[in-house]
């Protein structure tokens, strides 16, 4: 460690190295085996170290890096069968520390302005937070009228150190909050007051019990893939983050023509009503209505779905998210939509480049399963194990 006063910011970790480090080598997560191999010089002992989340400005003991022993920090069940864990974080696999405690003390609240039941839900949520000694900040732009002059109501861009954001509304409100907070990596969880609600899990009746579960670290954490969209135009360039999808459509009831490239190769020339580039999260939204497949949220892929293509053999394509997608309109009359909430007009020869974006941290109840969500939201029936008499 550089010095005894070294401080971790929330959700930060450390990577320890020594001379002779070997790239992408692995060691057994068992401490005894690791020390044995180190003494025999038959294997490297350098890998991303799993360290629990620390409070801001917590001191780290002044100690040489090669004397730190972090194996004891991991629970016993995490030590078993973890040979693949050593390089997982660098390869984009799920973070093994994603369920570490969040140390929640300050909660942000974003609501759907003017929606039915949102005012009552926010009032009950504030009462629950206050009863547990937690502080909160409201998004002034979406807060109910009675909270507009509350000292805790601030524009979302001016929020302080928020540990968790609770979204009250539907998936649209969740997307708005996610784009606003993704750069700060603030986890989100949703209270459902909308229509379908793939992203918002909780109900009004769940607030007290689920809030207690989250505070006791009983939750399911996942990181949703996003899209980083760059548009190069004749007047400059601009960037966006899309959580669901980036959609190119005609601003009139007519077809548009697009050239699409991926892996530095020409994929197709589309003549269609439009084109959807979706994340796995967005595969249950507009892309699903256009005939695309449903993709599990954990898969690092992007989905290319043409909207009513002139050539009927042009079907949806699933592409590695690590490969940039480049799109060039061949004519006028097209516009770009980000999550259905931000619109931009496109011109011929503008270039849209879509890459994998920053993951969006999302919390769910501890019993969350994507398959259960599909059955419930899409009316796919009851699981056999749930239909058996007890």
mmCIF file of C-alpha atoms in Angstrom:
data_model
loop_
_atom_site.group_PDB
_atom_site.id
_atom_site.type_symbol
_atom_site.label_atom_id
_atom_site.label_comp_id
_atom_site.label_asym_id
_atom_site.label_seq_id
_atom_site.Cartn_x
_atom_site.Cartn_y
_atom_site.Cartn_z
ATOM 1 C CA UNK A 1 0.000 0.000 0.000
ATOM 2 C CA UNK A 2 1.293 3.493 -0.782
ATOM 3 C CA UNK A 3 0.696 4.899 2.676
ATOM 4 C CA UNK A 4 -1.247 4.306 5.851
ATOM 5 C CA UNK A 5 -3.870 6.936 5.067
ATOM 6 C CA UNK A 6 -4.890 5.372 1.750
ATOM 7 C CA UNK A 7 -8.696 5.658 1.492
ATOM 8 C CA UNK A 8 -11.191 3.642 -0.545
ATOM 9 C CA UNK A 9 -14.131 5.393 -2.117
ATOM 10 C CA UNK A 10 -17.420 3.446 -2.027
ATOM 11 C CA UNK A 11 -17.393 0.317 -4.271
ATOM 12 C CA UNK A 12 -13.659 0.616 -5.032
ATOM 13 C CA UNK A 13 -11.224 -2.293 -4.884
ATOM 14 C CA UNK A 14 -7.494 -2.770 -5.094
ATOM 15 C CA UNK A 15 -5.245 -4.847 -7.334
ATOM 16 C CA UNK A 16 -1.937 -6.027 -5.816
ATOM 17 C CA UNK A 17 1.102 -6.882 -7.930
ATOM 18 C CA UNK A 18 4.752 -7.867 -7.498
ATOM 19 C CA UNK A 19 7.804 -8.197 -9.712
ATOM 20 C CA UNK A 20 7.504 -11.072 -12.158
ATOM 21 C CA UNK A 21 3.730 -10.910 -12.434
ATOM 22 C CA UNK A 22 2.386 -13.262 -15.099
ATOM 23 C CA UNK A 23 -0.534 -12.071 -17.170
ATOM 24 C CA UNK A 24 -3.824 -13.993 -16.972
ATOM 25 C CA UNK A 25 -2.370 -16.714 -14.736
ATOM 26 C CA UNK A 26 -4.554 -18.305 -12.080
ATOM 27 C CA UNK A 27 -4.028 -19.678 -8.586
ATOM 28 C CA UNK A 28 -6.207 -21.825 -6.350
ATOM 29 C CA UNK A 29 -8.428 -19.701 -4.112
ATOM 30 C CA UNK A 30 -7.373 -21.903 -1.192
ATOM 31 C CA UNK A 31 -4.697 -20.050 0.787
ATOM 32 C CA UNK A 32 -2.652 -23.132 1.695
ATOM 33 C CA UNK A 33 -2.349 -24.249 -1.916
ATOM 34 C CA UNK A 34 -1.502 -20.730 -3.048
ATOM 35 C CA UNK A 35 1.327 -20.369 -0.514
ATOM 36 C CA UNK A 36 2.685 -23.800 -1.423
ATOM 37 C CA UNK A 37 2.818 -22.954 -5.115
ATOM 38 C CA UNK A 38 4.369 -19.592 -4.330
ATOM 39 C CA UNK A 39 7.172 -21.191 -2.282
ATOM 40 C CA UNK A 40 7.865 -23.736 -5.027
ATOM 41 C CA UNK A 41 7.795 -20.958 -7.668
ATOM 42 C CA UNK A 42 5.520 -23.095 -9.817
ATOM 43 C CA UNK A 43 2.636 -20.677 -10.128
ATOM 44 C CA UNK A 44 1.979 -16.973 -9.845
ATOM 45 C CA UNK A 45 0.064 -15.591 -6.917
ATOM 46 C CA UNK A 46 -1.043 -12.356 -8.530
ATOM 47 C CA UNK A 47 -4.695 -11.837 -9.406
ATOM 48 C CA UNK A 48 -7.561 -9.401 -8.675
ATOM 49 C CA UNK A 49 -7.957 -9.541 -4.898
ATOM 50 C CA UNK A 50 -11.498 -9.722 -3.522
ATOM 51 C CA UNK A 51 -11.889 -6.969 -0.954
ATOM 52 C CA UNK A 52 -15.108 -6.033 0.771
ATOM 53 C CA UNK A 53 -16.673 -2.624 0.044
ATOM 54 C CA UNK A 54 -15.231 -0.020 2.373
ATOM 55 C CA UNK A 55 -16.682 3.126 3.796
ATOM 56 C CA UNK A 56 -15.305 6.367 2.429
ATOM 57 C CA UNK A 57 -11.956 7.328 4.025
ATOM 58 C CA UNK A 58 -11.539 4.051 5.896
ATOM 59 C CA UNK A 59 -7.830 3.513 6.566
ATOM 60 C CA UNK A 60 -5.924 0.544 5.197
ATOM 61 C CA UNK A 61 -3.166 -0.910 7.354
ATOM 62 C CA UNK A 62 0.366 0.043 6.365
ATOM 63 C CA UNK A 63 1.811 -3.289 5.201
ATOM 64 C CA UNK A 64 3.900 -4.606 2.285
ATOM 65 C CA UNK A 65 1.736 -5.853 -0.558
ATOM 66 C CA UNK A 66 3.178 -9.380 -0.493
ATOM 67 C CA UNK A 67 2.224 -9.791 3.182
ATOM 68 C CA UNK A 68 -1.469 -9.091 2.675
ATOM 69 C CA UNK A 69 -3.634 -12.220 3.004
ATOM 70 C CA UNK A 70 -7.142 -11.598 1.795
ATOM 71 C CA UNK A 71 -8.399 -15.150 1.461
ATOM 72 C CA UNK A 72 -10.007 -14.987 4.884
ATOM 73 C CA UNK A 73 -12.248 -12.096 3.766
ATOM 74 C CA UNK A 74 -14.243 -14.284 1.396
ATOM 75 C CA UNK A 75 -16.969 -16.480 2.920
ATOM 76 C CA UNK A 76 -16.139 -20.187 2.981
ATOM 77 C CA UNK A 77 -18.637 -21.069 0.256
ATOM 78 C CA UNK A 78 -16.964 -18.578 -2.095
ATOM 79 C CA UNK A 79 -13.568 -20.232 -1.728
ATOM 80 C CA UNK A 80 -14.729 -23.473 -3.306
ATOM 81 C CA UNK A 81 -14.453 -24.103 -7.027
ATOM 82 C CA UNK A 82 -13.304 -20.542 -7.813
ATOM 83 C CA UNK A 83 -10.387 -21.265 -10.132
ATOM 84 C CA UNK A 84 -12.053 -19.257 -12.898
ATOM 85 C CA UNK A 85 -12.651 -16.282 -10.619
ATOM 86 C CA UNK A 86 -9.108 -14.940 -10.880
ATOM 87 C CA UNK A 87 -9.435 -13.433 -14.351
ATOM 88 C CA UNK A 88 -13.224 -13.084 -14.514
ATOM 89 C CA UNK A 89 -13.364 -9.404 -13.623
ATOM 90 C CA UNK A 90 -10.961 -8.395 -16.424
ATOM 91 C CA UNK A 91 -12.794 -10.526 -18.977
ATOM 92 C CA UNK A 92 -16.135 -8.847 -18.404
ATOM 93 C CA UNK A 93 -17.684 -11.725 -16.465
ATOM 94 C CA UNK A 94 -19.972 -11.025 -13.487
ATOM 95 C CA UNK A 95 -18.206 -9.297 -10.647
ATOM 96 C CA UNK A 96 -17.684 -11.827 -7.804
ATOM 97 C CA UNK A 97 -18.111 -9.034 -5.256
ATOM 98 C CA UNK A 98 -21.426 -7.783 -6.559
ATOM 99 C CA UNK A 99 -23.353 -8.915 -3.461
ATOM 100 C CA UNK A 100 -21.011 -7.280 -0.979
ATOM 101 C CA UNK A 101 -22.737 -4.941 1.531
ATOM 102 C CA UNK A 102 -23.631 -1.499 0.183
ATOM 103 C CA UNK A 103 -23.604 0.277 3.578
ATOM 104 C CA UNK A 104 -26.770 2.180 2.702
ATOM 105 C CA UNK A 105 -27.246 5.431 4.600
ATOM 106 C CA UNK A 106 -28.503 7.908 1.997
ATOM 107 C CA UNK A 107 -31.240 7.074 -0.534
ATOM 108 C CA UNK A 108 -32.317 8.995 -3.619
ATOM 109 C CA UNK A 109 -35.948 8.940 -4.759
ATOM 110 C CA UNK A 110 -37.144 9.410 -8.344
ATOM 111 C CA UNK A 111 -40.869 9.331 -9.099
ATOM 112 C CA UNK A 112 -43.073 9.504 -12.161
ATOM 113 C CA UNK A 113 -44.429 13.035 -12.081
ATOM 114 C CA UNK A 114 -48.225 13.236 -11.945
ATOM 115 C CA UNK A 115 -48.805 9.479 -12.059
ATOM 116 C CA UNK A 116 -51.577 7.850 -10.070
ATOM 117 C CA UNK A 117 -50.503 6.484 -6.646
ATOM 118 C CA UNK A 118 -46.981 7.939 -6.908
ATOM 119 C CA UNK A 119 -47.639 10.686 -4.343
ATOM 120 C CA UNK A 120 -48.894 8.216 -1.737
ATOM 121 C CA UNK A 121 -46.074 5.774 -2.478
ATOM 122 C CA UNK A 122 -43.387 8.447 -2.055
ATOM 123 C CA UNK A 123 -44.978 9.645 1.208
ATOM 124 C CA UNK A 124 -44.995 6.105 2.576
ATOM 125 C CA UNK A 125 -41.429 5.535 1.383
ATOM 126 C CA UNK A 126 -40.181 8.710 3.091
ATOM 127 C CA UNK A 127 -41.888 7.669 6.325
ATOM 128 C CA UNK A 128 -40.229 4.240 6.139
ATOM 129 C CA UNK A 129 -36.799 5.766 5.535
ATOM 130 C CA UNK A 130 -37.182 8.278 8.350
ATOM 131 C CA UNK A 131 -38.275 5.549 10.777
ATOM 132 C CA UNK A 132 -35.043 3.682 10.022
ATOM 133 C CA UNK A 133 -32.818 6.707 10.507
ATOM 134 C CA UNK A 134 -31.928 7.020 6.814
ATOM 135 C CA UNK A 135 -31.529 10.293 4.930
ATOM 136 C CA UNK A 136 -33.068 10.852 1.510
ATOM 137 C CA UNK A 137 -32.921 13.184 -1.474
ATOM 138 C CA UNK A 138 -35.761 13.726 -3.942
ATOM 139 C CA UNK A 139 -35.420 14.470 -7.639
ATOM 140 C CA UNK A 140 -36.914 17.942 -7.865
ATOM 141 C CA UNK A 141 -37.889 17.530 -11.512
ATOM 142 C CA UNK A 142 -40.135 14.544 -10.775
ATOM 143 C CA UNK A 143 -41.135 15.173 -7.142
ATOM 144 C CA UNK A 144 -44.849 15.702 -6.330
ATOM 145 C CA UNK A 145 -45.895 19.364 -5.907
ATOM 146 C CA UNK A 146 -45.984 19.145 -2.109
ATOM 147 C CA UNK A 147 -42.273 18.240 -2.077
ATOM 148 C CA UNK A 148 -41.028 20.811 -4.583
ATOM 149 C CA UNK A 149 -39.919 23.226 -1.840
ATOM 150 C CA UNK A 150 -38.545 20.509 0.446
ATOM 151 C CA UNK A 151 -34.833 21.157 1.254
ATOM 152 C CA UNK A 152 -34.214 17.513 0.324
ATOM 153 C CA UNK A 153 -35.516 18.101 -3.225
ATOM 154 C CA UNK A 154 -32.621 18.718 -5.627
ATOM 155 C CA UNK A 155 -32.038 18.230 -9.353
ATOM 156 C CA UNK A 156 -30.746 14.717 -9.874
ATOM 157 C CA UNK A 157 -27.468 16.097 -11.266
ATOM 158 C CA UNK A 158 -26.872 17.908 -7.940
ATOM 159 C CA UNK A 159 -27.370 14.907 -5.671
ATOM 160 C CA UNK A 160 -24.691 14.282 -3.068
ATOM 161 C CA UNK A 161 -23.360 10.928 -1.887
ATOM 162 C CA UNK A 162 -26.363 8.710 -2.586
ATOM 163 C CA UNK A 163 -25.917 4.982 -1.880
ATOM 164 C CA UNK A 164 -29.109 3.715 -3.535
ATOM 165 C CA UNK A 165 -31.816 5.141 -5.790
ATOM 166 C CA UNK A 166 -35.405 3.960 -5.393
ATOM 167 C CA UNK A 167 -37.506 4.557 -8.503
ATOM 168 C CA UNK A 168 -41.264 4.967 -8.067
ATOM 169 C CA UNK A 169 -43.079 4.439 -11.346
ATOM 170 C CA UNK A 170 -42.701 2.199 -14.376
ATOM 171 C CA UNK A 171 -39.905 1.131 -16.678
ATOM 172 C CA UNK A 172 -39.787 4.548 -18.370
ATOM 173 C CA UNK A 173 -39.037 6.270 -15.078
ATOM 174 C CA UNK A 174 -36.436 3.592 -14.335
ATOM 175 C CA UNK A 175 -34.700 4.274 -17.672
ATOM 176 C CA UNK A 176 -34.653 8.023 -16.968
ATOM 177 C CA UNK A 177 -33.075 7.517 -13.546
ATOM 178 C CA UNK A 178 -30.633 4.936 -14.864
ATOM 179 C CA UNK A 179 -29.239 7.222 -17.567
ATOM 180 C CA UNK A 180 -28.950 10.100 -15.088
ATOM 181 C CA UNK A 181 -27.047 8.065 -12.464
ATOM 182 C CA UNK A 182 -25.101 5.460 -14.434
ATOM 183 C CA UNK A 183 -21.889 7.498 -14.500
ATOM 184 C CA UNK A 184 -21.874 7.464 -10.689
ATOM 185 C CA UNK A 185 -22.690 3.735 -10.515
ATOM 186 C CA UNK A 186 -25.511 4.229 -8.015
ATOM 187 C CA UNK A 187 -27.600 1.022 -7.776
ATOM 188 C CA UNK A 188 -31.299 1.271 -8.622
ATOM 189 C CA UNK A 189 -34.354 -0.625 -7.423
ATOM 190 C CA UNK A 190 -37.909 0.080 -8.535
ATOM 191 C CA UNK A 191 -41.353 0.262 -6.928
ATOM 192 C CA UNK A 192 -43.857 -0.632 -9.615
ATOM 193 C CA UNK A 193 -46.764 1.761 -10.219
ATOM 194 C CA UNK A 194 -46.779 1.553 -14.020
ATOM 195 C CA UNK A 195 -48.166 -0.959 -16.527
ATOM 196 C CA UNK A 196 -45.911 -3.896 -17.436
ATOM 197 C CA UNK A 197 -42.843 -3.294 -15.293
ATOM 198 C CA UNK A 198 -39.981 -5.602 -16.263
ATOM 199 C CA UNK A 199 -37.464 -3.467 -14.337
ATOM 200 C CA UNK A 200 -39.494 -2.355 -11.327
ATOM 201 C CA UNK A 201 -39.976 -5.220 -8.867
ATOM 202 C CA UNK A 202 -41.514 -3.988 -5.640
ATOM 203 C CA UNK A 203 -45.114 -3.087 -4.874
ATOM 204 C CA UNK A 204 -46.548 -0.651 -2.343
ATOM 205 C CA UNK A 205 -47.200 -3.529 0.054
ATOM 206 C CA UNK A 206 -43.544 -4.632 -0.171
ATOM 207 C CA UNK A 207 -41.901 -1.363 0.853
ATOM 208 C CA UNK A 208 -41.319 -2.018 4.549
ATOM 209 C CA UNK A 209 -40.288 -5.669 4.329
ATOM 210 C CA UNK A 210 -38.091 -5.311 1.239
ATOM 211 C CA UNK A 211 -36.409 -2.185 2.605
ATOM 212 C CA UNK A 212 -35.426 -4.178 5.692
ATOM 213 C CA UNK A 213 -34.082 -6.970 3.473
ATOM 214 C CA UNK A 214 -31.964 -4.549 1.450
ATOM 215 C CA UNK A 215 -30.555 -2.923 4.576
ATOM 216 C CA UNK A 216 -29.567 -6.387 5.825
ATOM 217 C CA UNK A 217 -27.855 -7.134 2.485
ATOM 218 C CA UNK A 218 -30.499 -9.680 1.410
ATOM 219 C CA UNK A 219 -30.911 -8.757 -2.242
ATOM 220 C CA UNK A 220 -30.067 -9.905 -5.755
ATOM 221 C CA UNK A 221 -27.572 -7.666 -7.558
ATOM 222 C CA UNK A 222 -27.003 -7.637 -11.298
ATOM 223 C CA UNK A 223 -25.268 -5.382 -13.797
ATOM 224 C CA UNK A 224 -27.312 -4.612 -16.907
ATOM 225 C CA UNK A 225 -25.522 -4.057 -20.197
ATOM 226 C CA UNK A 226 -25.980 -0.656 -21.849
ATOM 227 C CA UNK A 227 -25.153 1.017 -25.164
ATOM 228 C CA UNK A 228 -22.779 3.931 -25.640
ATOM 229 C CA UNK A 229 -24.075 5.783 -28.711
ATOM 230 C CA UNK A 230 -21.884 8.297 -30.588
ATOM 231 C CA UNK A 231 -23.308 10.315 -33.469
ATOM 232 C CA UNK A 232 -20.867 12.087 -35.789
ATOM 233 C CA UNK A 233 -22.627 14.766 -37.821
ATOM 234 C CA UNK A 234 -21.607 17.583 -40.115
ATOM 235 C CA UNK A 235 -22.012 19.953 -37.147
ATOM 236 C CA UNK A 236 -20.006 17.941 -34.639
ATOM 237 C CA UNK A 237 -20.675 14.886 -32.503
ATOM 238 C CA UNK A 238 -22.749 13.988 -29.461
ATOM 239 C CA UNK A 239 -23.002 10.975 -27.174
ATOM 240 C CA UNK A 240 -25.745 9.144 -25.311
ATOM 241 C CA UNK A 241 -26.225 6.131 -23.085
ATOM 242 C CA UNK A 242 -29.078 3.775 -23.921
ATOM 243 C CA UNK A 243 -30.316 1.201 -21.424
ATOM 244 C CA UNK A 244 -33.044 -0.337 -23.583
ATOM 245 C CA UNK A 245 -32.318 0.536 -27.183
ATOM 246 C CA UNK A 246 -31.240 2.981 -29.838
ATOM 247 C CA UNK A 247 -33.797 3.165 -32.658
ATOM 248 C CA UNK A 248 -33.403 4.733 -36.099
ATOM 249 C CA UNK A 249 -36.731 5.405 -37.805
ATOM 250 C CA UNK A 250 -38.231 7.577 -40.496
ATOM 251 C CA UNK A 251 -39.901 10.754 -39.297
ATOM 252 C CA UNK A 252 -42.565 10.064 -41.938
ATOM 253 C CA UNK A 253 -44.562 6.980 -42.914
ATOM 254 C CA UNK A 254 -41.941 5.741 -45.374
ATOM 255 C CA UNK A 255 -38.930 3.444 -45.569
ATOM 256 C CA UNK A 256 -35.379 4.507 -44.863
ATOM 257 C CA UNK A 257 -32.104 3.004 -46.090
ATOM 258 C CA UNK A 258 -29.218 2.190 -43.770
ATOM 259 C CA UNK A 259 -25.788 0.612 -44.143
ATOM 260 C CA UNK A 260 -24.736 -1.392 -41.091
ATOM 261 C CA UNK A 261 -21.220 -2.568 -40.248
ATOM 262 C CA UNK A 262 -19.954 -4.802 -37.443
ATOM 263 C CA UNK A 263 -16.604 -6.484 -36.748
ATOM 264 C CA UNK A 264 -15.259 -3.966 -39.304
ATOM 265 C CA UNK A 265 -17.263 -5.750 -42.009
ATOM 266 C CA UNK A 266 -20.396 -4.765 -43.891
ATOM 267 C CA UNK A 267 -23.346 -6.605 -42.317
ATOM 268 C CA UNK A 268 -26.275 -5.496 -44.458
ATOM 269 C CA UNK A 269 -27.972 -2.744 -46.418
ATOM 270 C CA UNK A 270 -31.398 -2.312 -44.867
ATOM 271 C CA UNK A 271 -34.464 -0.910 -46.572
ATOM 272 C CA UNK A 272 -36.993 -0.886 -43.754
ATOM 273 C CA UNK A 273 -39.236 1.249 -41.593
ATOM 274 C CA UNK A 274 -36.365 1.410 -39.134
ATOM 275 C CA UNK A 275 -33.693 -0.446 -37.177
ATOM 276 C CA UNK A 276 -33.480 -1.291 -33.475
ATOM 277 C CA UNK A 277 -30.178 -1.825 -31.674
ATOM 278 C CA UNK A 278 -31.151 -3.277 -28.306
ATOM 279 C CA UNK A 279 -29.500 -4.500 -25.123
ATOM 280 C CA UNK A 280 -30.643 -7.721 -23.445
ATOM 281 C CA UNK A 281 -32.727 -5.462 -21.179
ATOM 282 C CA UNK A 282 -34.342 -3.916 -24.253
ATOM 283 C CA UNK A 283 -35.027 -7.318 -25.826
ATOM 284 C CA UNK A 284 -38.349 -7.408 -23.930
ATOM 285 C CA UNK A 285 -39.345 -3.931 -25.161
ATOM 286 C CA UNK A 286 -39.633 -2.540 -28.707
ATOM 287 C CA UNK A 287 -37.337 -5.245 -30.115
ATOM 288 C CA UNK A 288 -39.711 -7.955 -28.878
ATOM 289 C CA UNK A 289 -42.666 -6.288 -30.594
ATOM 290 C CA UNK A 290 -40.612 -6.158 -33.831
ATOM 291 C CA UNK A 291 -40.021 -9.913 -33.770
ATOM 292 C CA UNK A 292 -36.699 -10.094 -31.927
ATOM 293 C CA UNK A 293 -35.735 -12.802 -29.415
ATOM 294 C CA UNK A 294 -35.755 -12.463 -25.641
ATOM 295 C CA UNK A 295 -32.200 -12.441 -24.263
ATOM 296 C CA UNK A 296 -31.178 -13.103 -20.681
ATOM 297 C CA UNK A 297 -29.919 -9.863 -19.091
ATOM 298 C CA UNK A 298 -26.543 -11.344 -18.144
ATOM 299 C CA UNK A 299 -25.451 -12.090 -21.724
ATOM 300 C CA UNK A 300 -22.910 -9.564 -23.165
ATOM 301 C CA UNK A 301 -24.586 -9.173 -26.550
ATOM 302 C CA UNK A 302 -26.397 -6.588 -28.656
ATOM 303 C CA UNK A 303 -29.455 -7.206 -30.788
ATOM 304 C CA UNK A 304 -29.977 -5.816 -34.313
ATOM 305 C CA UNK A 305 -33.662 -5.924 -35.291
ATOM 306 C CA UNK A 306 -35.016 -4.462 -38.550
ATOM 307 C CA UNK A 307 -38.515 -2.969 -38.413
ATOM 308 C CA UNK A 308 -40.673 -4.256 -41.288
ATOM 309 C CA UNK A 309 -37.748 -4.869 -43.713
ATOM 310 C CA UNK A 310 -38.396 -4.791 -47.458
ATOM 311 C CA UNK A 311 -36.291 -7.952 -47.823
ATOM 312 C CA UNK A 312 -38.130 -10.585 -45.811
ATOM 313 C CA UNK A 313 -35.003 -12.686 -45.269
ATOM 314 C CA UNK A 314 -33.450 -9.924 -43.152
ATOM 315 C CA UNK A 315 -33.974 -11.264 -39.653
ATOM 316 C CA UNK A 316 -32.846 -10.171 -36.173
ATOM 317 C CA UNK A 317 -29.132 -10.728 -35.496
ATOM 318 C CA UNK A 318 -27.436 -11.199 -32.104
ATOM 319 C CA UNK A 319 -23.934 -9.672 -32.028
ATOM 320 C CA UNK A 320 -21.102 -9.707 -29.519
ATOM 321 C CA UNK A 321 -21.419 -6.514 -27.474
ATOM 322 C CA UNK A 322 -17.636 -6.037 -27.654
ATOM 323 C CA UNK A 323 -17.897 -5.398 -31.404
ATOM 324 C CA UNK A 324 -18.868 -1.793 -32.317
ATOM 325 C CA UNK A 325 -21.849 -1.370 -34.635
ATOM 326 C CA UNK A 326 -21.636 1.434 -37.207
ATOM 327 C CA UNK A 327 -24.726 2.725 -39.013
ATOM 328 C CA UNK A 328 -24.885 5.237 -41.856
ATOM 329 C CA UNK A 329 -28.193 6.635 -43.190
ATOM 330 C CA UNK A 330 -28.282 6.654 -46.995
ATOM 331 C CA UNK A 331 -30.943 9.306 -47.317
ATOM 332 C CA UNK A 332 -32.809 12.015 -45.440
ATOM 333 C CA UNK A 333 -35.803 11.775 -43.154
ATOM 334 C CA UNK A 334 -34.339 9.566 -40.390
ATOM 335 C CA UNK A 335 -34.163 10.309 -36.694
ATOM 336 C CA UNK A 336 -32.523 8.611 -33.711
ATOM 337 C CA UNK A 337 -34.397 7.712 -30.536
ATOM 338 C CA UNK A 338 -32.639 6.792 -27.263
ATOM 339 C CA UNK A 339 -34.830 4.642 -25.002
ATOM 340 C CA UNK A 340 -37.839 6.319 -26.610
ATOM 341 C CA UNK A 341 -37.118 9.452 -24.557
ATOM 342 C CA UNK A 342 -34.440 11.422 -26.423
ATOM 343 C CA UNK A 343 -34.828 12.279 -30.109
ATOM 344 C CA UNK A 344 -32.330 13.545 -32.680
ATOM 345 C CA UNK A 345 -32.667 14.248 -36.394
ATOM 346 C CA UNK A 346 -30.195 12.499 -38.688
ATOM 347 C CA UNK A 347 -28.771 13.607 -42.022
ATOM 348 C CA UNK A 348 -27.332 11.624 -44.940
ATOM 349 C CA UNK A 349 -23.802 10.354 -44.227
ATOM 350 C CA UNK A 350 -24.097 10.916 -40.476
ATOM 351 C CA UNK A 351 -22.345 8.085 -38.674
ATOM 352 C CA UNK A 352 -23.831 6.352 -35.627
ATOM 353 C CA UNK A 353 -21.378 4.188 -33.671
ATOM 354 C CA UNK A 354 -22.749 1.943 -30.934
ATOM 355 C CA UNK A 355 -20.459 0.277 -28.390
ATOM 356 C CA UNK A 356 -20.875 -1.481 -25.077
ATOM 357 C CA UNK A 357 -21.512 1.111 -22.372
ATOM 358 C CA UNK A 358 -20.979 1.264 -18.615
ATOM 359 C CA UNK A 359 -22.943 -1.478 -16.819
ATOM 360 C CA UNK A 360 -25.990 -0.319 -14.890
ATOM 361 C CA UNK A 361 -26.144 -1.706 -11.306
ATOM 362 C CA UNK A 362 -29.651 -2.935 -10.459
ATOM 363 C CA UNK A 363 -31.006 -4.489 -7.275
ATOM 364 C CA UNK A 364 -33.850 -7.002 -7.058
ATOM 365 C CA UNK A 365 -35.499 -8.882 -4.190
ATOM 366 C CA UNK A 366 -33.465 -11.873 -3.037
ATOM 367 C CA UNK A 367 -35.892 -14.339 -4.652
ATOM 368 C CA UNK A 368 -35.738 -12.671 -8.091
ATOM 369 C CA UNK A 369 -35.449 -14.942 -11.153
ATOM 370 C CA UNK A 370 -35.635 -13.739 -14.752
ATOM 371 C CA UNK A 371 -37.617 -16.821 -15.799
ATOM 372 C CA UNK A 372 -40.268 -16.114 -13.171
ATOM 373 C CA UNK A 373 -40.488 -12.536 -14.396
ATOM 374 C CA UNK A 374 -41.097 -13.687 -17.973
ATOM 375 C CA UNK A 375 -43.888 -16.029 -16.943
ATOM 376 C CA UNK A 376 -45.558 -13.414 -14.787
ATOM 377 C CA UNK A 377 -45.325 -10.501 -17.229
ATOM 378 C CA UNK A 378 -45.977 -12.393 -20.471
ATOM 379 C CA UNK A 379 -48.614 -14.766 -19.093
ATOM 380 C CA UNK A 380 -46.718 -17.934 -19.986
ATOM 381 C CA UNK A 381 -48.568 -20.026 -17.428
ATOM 382 C CA UNK A 382 -47.733 -21.495 -14.055
ATOM 383 C CA UNK A 383 -44.605 -23.508 -13.303
ATOM 384 C CA UNK A 384 -45.397 -27.212 -12.632
ATOM 385 C CA UNK A 385 -43.795 -27.063 -9.189
ATOM 386 C CA UNK A 386 -46.099 -24.169 -8.272
ATOM 387 C CA UNK A 387 -49.246 -25.981 -9.398
ATOM 388 C CA UNK A 388 -48.775 -29.068 -7.209
ATOM 389 C CA UNK A 389 -51.056 -29.284 -4.149
ATOM 390 C CA UNK A 390 -49.230 -28.737 -0.882
#
